[in-house]
Protein backbone atom coordinates (compact mmCIF):
# COMPACT_ATOMS: atom_id res chain seq x y z
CA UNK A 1 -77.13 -17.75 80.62
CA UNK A 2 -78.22 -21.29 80.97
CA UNK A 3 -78.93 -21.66 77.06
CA UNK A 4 -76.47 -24.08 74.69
CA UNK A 5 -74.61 -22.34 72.22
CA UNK A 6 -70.67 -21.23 71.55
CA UNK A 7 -69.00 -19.76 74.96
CA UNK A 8 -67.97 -16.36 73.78
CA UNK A 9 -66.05 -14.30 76.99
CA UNK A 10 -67.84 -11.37 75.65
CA UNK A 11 -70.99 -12.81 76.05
CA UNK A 12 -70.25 -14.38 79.37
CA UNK A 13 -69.09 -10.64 80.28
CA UNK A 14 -72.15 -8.99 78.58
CA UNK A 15 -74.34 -11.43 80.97
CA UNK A 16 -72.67 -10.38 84.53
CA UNK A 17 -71.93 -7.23 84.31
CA UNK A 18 -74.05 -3.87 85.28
CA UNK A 19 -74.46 -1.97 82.33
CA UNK A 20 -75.00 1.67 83.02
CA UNK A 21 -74.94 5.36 81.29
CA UNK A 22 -71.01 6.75 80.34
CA UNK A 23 -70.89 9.16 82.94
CA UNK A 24 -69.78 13.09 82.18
CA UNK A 25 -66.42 12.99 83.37
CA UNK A 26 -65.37 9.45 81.58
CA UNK A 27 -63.23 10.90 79.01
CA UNK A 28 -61.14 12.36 81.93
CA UNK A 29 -60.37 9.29 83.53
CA UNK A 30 -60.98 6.71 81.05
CA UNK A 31 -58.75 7.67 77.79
CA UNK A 32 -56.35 5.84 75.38
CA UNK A 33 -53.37 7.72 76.31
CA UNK A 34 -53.68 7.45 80.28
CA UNK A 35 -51.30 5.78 82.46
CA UNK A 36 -53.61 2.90 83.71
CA UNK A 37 -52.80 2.91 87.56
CA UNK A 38 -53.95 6.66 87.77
CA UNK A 39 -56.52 6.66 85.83
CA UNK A 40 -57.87 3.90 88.38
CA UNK A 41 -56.73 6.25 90.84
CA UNK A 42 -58.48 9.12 89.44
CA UNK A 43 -61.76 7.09 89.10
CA UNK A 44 -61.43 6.71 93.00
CA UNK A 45 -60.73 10.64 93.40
CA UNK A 46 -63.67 11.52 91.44
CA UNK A 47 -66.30 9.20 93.48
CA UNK A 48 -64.56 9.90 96.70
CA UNK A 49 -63.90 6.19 97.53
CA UNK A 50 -60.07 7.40 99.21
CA UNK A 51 -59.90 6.38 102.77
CA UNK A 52 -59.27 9.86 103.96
CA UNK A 53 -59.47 10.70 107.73
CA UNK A 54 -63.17 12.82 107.22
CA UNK A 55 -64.21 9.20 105.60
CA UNK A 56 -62.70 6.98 107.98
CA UNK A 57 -64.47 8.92 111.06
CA UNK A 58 -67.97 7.98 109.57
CA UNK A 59 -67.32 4.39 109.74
CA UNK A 60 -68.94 2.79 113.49
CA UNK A 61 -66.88 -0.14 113.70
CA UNK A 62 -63.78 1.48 114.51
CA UNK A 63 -64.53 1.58 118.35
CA UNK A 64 -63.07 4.23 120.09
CA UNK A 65 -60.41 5.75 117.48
CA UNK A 66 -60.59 9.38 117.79
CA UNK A 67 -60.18 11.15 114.76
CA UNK A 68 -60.54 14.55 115.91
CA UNK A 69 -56.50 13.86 117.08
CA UNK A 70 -55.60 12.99 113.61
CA UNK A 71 -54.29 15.33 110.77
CA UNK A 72 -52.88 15.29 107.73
CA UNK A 73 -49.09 14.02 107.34
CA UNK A 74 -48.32 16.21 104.79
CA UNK A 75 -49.04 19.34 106.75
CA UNK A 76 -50.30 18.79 109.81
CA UNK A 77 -52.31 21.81 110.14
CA UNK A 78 -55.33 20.29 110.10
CA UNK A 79 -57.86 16.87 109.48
CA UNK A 80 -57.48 15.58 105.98
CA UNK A 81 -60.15 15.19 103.14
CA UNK A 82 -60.46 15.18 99.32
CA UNK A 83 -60.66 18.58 99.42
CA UNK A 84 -57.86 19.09 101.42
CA UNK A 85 -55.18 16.89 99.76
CA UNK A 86 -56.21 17.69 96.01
CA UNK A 87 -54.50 20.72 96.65
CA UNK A 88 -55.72 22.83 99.39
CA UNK A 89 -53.18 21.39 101.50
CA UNK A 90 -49.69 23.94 101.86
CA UNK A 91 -47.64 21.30 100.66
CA UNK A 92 -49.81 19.66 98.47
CA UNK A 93 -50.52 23.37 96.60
CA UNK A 94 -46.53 23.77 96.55
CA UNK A 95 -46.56 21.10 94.46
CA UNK A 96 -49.95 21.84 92.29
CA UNK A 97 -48.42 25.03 91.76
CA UNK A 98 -44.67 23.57 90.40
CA UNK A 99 -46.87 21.37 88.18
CA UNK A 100 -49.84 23.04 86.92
CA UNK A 101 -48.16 25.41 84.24
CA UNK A 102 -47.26 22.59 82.37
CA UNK A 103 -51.11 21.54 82.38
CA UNK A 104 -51.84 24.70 80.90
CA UNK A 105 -53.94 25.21 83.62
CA UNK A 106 -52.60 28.54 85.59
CA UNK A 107 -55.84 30.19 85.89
CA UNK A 108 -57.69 27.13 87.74
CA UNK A 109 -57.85 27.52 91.30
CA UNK A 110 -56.19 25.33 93.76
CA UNK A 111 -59.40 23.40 94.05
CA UNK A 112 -60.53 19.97 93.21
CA UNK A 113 -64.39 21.34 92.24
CA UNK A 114 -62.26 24.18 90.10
CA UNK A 115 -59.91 21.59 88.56
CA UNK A 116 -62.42 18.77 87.97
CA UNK A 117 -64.61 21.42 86.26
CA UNK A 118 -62.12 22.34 83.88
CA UNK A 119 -61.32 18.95 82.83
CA UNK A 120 -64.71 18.17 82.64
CA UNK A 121 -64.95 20.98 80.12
CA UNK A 122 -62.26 19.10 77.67
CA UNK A 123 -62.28 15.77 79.11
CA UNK A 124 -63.12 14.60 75.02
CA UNK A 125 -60.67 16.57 73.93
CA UNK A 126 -57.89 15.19 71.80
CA UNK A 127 -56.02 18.32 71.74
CA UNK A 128 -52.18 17.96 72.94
CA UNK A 129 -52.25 20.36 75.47
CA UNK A 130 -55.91 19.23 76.93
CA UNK A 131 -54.50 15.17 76.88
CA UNK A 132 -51.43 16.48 78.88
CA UNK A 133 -53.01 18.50 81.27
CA UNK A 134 -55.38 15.50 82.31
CA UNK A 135 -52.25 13.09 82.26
CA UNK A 136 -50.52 16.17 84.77
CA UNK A 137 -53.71 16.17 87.22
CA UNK A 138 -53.81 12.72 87.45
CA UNK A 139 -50.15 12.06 88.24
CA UNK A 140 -50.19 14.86 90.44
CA UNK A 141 -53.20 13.89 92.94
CA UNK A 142 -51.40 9.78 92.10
CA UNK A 143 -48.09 11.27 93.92
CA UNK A 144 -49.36 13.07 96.57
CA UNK A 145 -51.35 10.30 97.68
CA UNK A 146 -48.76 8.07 97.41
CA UNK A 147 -46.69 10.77 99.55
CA UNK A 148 -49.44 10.81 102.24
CA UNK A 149 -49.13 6.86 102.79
CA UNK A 150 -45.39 6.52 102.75
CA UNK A 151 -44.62 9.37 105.04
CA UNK A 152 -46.18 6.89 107.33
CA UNK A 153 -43.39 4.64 107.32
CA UNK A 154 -40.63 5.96 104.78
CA UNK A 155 -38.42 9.21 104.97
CA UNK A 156 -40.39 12.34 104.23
CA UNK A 157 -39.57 13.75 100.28
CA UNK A 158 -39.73 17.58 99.59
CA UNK A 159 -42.53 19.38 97.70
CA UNK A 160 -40.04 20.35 95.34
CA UNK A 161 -39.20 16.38 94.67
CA UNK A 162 -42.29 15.32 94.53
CA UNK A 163 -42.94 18.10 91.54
CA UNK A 164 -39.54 16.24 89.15
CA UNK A 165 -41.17 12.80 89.88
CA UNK A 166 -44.45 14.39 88.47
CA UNK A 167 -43.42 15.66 85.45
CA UNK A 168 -40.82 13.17 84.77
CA UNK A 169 -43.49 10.66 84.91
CA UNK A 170 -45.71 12.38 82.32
CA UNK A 171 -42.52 13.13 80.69
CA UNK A 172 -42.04 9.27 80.10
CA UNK A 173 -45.09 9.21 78.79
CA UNK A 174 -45.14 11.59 75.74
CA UNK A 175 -42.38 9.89 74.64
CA UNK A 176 -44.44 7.40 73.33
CA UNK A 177 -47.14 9.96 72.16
CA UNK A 178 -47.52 11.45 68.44
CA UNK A 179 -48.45 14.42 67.67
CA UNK A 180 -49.93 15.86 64.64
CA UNK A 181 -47.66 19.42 63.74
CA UNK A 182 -49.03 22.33 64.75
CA UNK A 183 -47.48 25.51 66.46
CA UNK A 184 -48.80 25.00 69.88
CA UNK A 185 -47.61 21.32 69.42
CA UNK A 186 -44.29 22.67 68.52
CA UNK A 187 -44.24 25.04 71.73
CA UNK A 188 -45.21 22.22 73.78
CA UNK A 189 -42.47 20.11 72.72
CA UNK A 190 -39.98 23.09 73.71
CA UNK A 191 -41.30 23.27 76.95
CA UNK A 192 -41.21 19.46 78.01
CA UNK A 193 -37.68 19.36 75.88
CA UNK A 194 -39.17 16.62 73.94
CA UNK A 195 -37.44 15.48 70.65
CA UNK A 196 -39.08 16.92 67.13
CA UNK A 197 -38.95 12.99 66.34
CA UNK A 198 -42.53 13.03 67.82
CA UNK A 199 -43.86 15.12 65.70
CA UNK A 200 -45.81 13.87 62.60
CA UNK A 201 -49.53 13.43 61.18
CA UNK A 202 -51.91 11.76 63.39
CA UNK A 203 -55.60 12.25 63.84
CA UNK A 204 -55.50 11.70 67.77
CA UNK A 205 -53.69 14.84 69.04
CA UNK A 206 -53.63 18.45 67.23
């Protein structure tokens, strides 16, 4: 900065910006074929930056709130936290557990440390079923925080709603996806009753 030359936005941008490592678990929330709001979403999931109750009871300034009164809209058996909501929560898990097949991911507990390790394991993957099950996770924990806000001042949707707006969303989403052809691509297709239009060669899923 401060020198004569061509302005170049990339240098201005190079200049004021924080350049750090590429964290581990980039590839799960940062990748070409995310849907942009929850991968931003996700990025706040993974560093804990939601304003859940057990985070909002730390902060001073909020006088005398008591927080200890407080609990968790969607089930109300108890105070929220990450933990909690991403999907230890009775409805939350009903609707983990309506989604999750679909992510390939039966096996993985109903925890975020369980389900944030796994995707950690194949957050570089470009295999088909890997990319979905990150794009399921991440529209999954996207909708049921979204749920948690509204019930505040909209009408309350079921577990079993909240599961069709999941996986229509991702749906939506492999529509515009290509995959290369391969038999688990082929089963994968079947299950989301995708079109065999979206099969052909491409280097980015197999």
């Amino acid at each position: 900065m401060g020198k004569d030359g061509d302005y170049s936005a990339t240098i201005l941008w190079d200049d004021v910006r924080s350049v750090q490592n590429e964290v581990p678990w980039a590839g799960l929330v940062w990748f070409s074929r995310s849907i942009p709001r929850q991968s931003f979403f996700m990025w706040l999931l993974v560093n804990k930056k939601l304003k859940t109750q057990d985070i909002m009871s730390l902060w001073q300034s909020l006088g005398d709130t008591n927080f200890n009164l407080m609990c968790c809209s969607l089930c109300t058996s108890g105070p929220e936290s990450h933990d909690h909501l991403f999907f230890e929560c009775p409805f939350a898990e009903q609707v983990w557990d309506g989604v999750k097949g679909r992510a390939g991911m039966e096996m993985v507990q109903n925890k975020w440390d369980s389900i944030f390790d796994h995707l950690l394991q194949v957050s570089n993957s470009r295999n088909a079923r890997h990319v979905i099950g990150k794009l399921v996770v991440a529209a999954a924990a996207y909708f049921v925080w979204q749920e948690r806000n509204q019930r505040l001042f909209s009408p309350k949707r079921t577990a079993d709603q909240l599961v069709e707006v999941i996986l229509t969303t991702v749906g939506i989403k492999l529509h515009s996806m290509r995959f290369k052809r391969t038999t688990q691509v082929n089963a994968i297709l079947l299950e989301w009753s995708l079109p065999h239009g979206l099969l052909m060669e491409d280097d980015d899923c197999g």
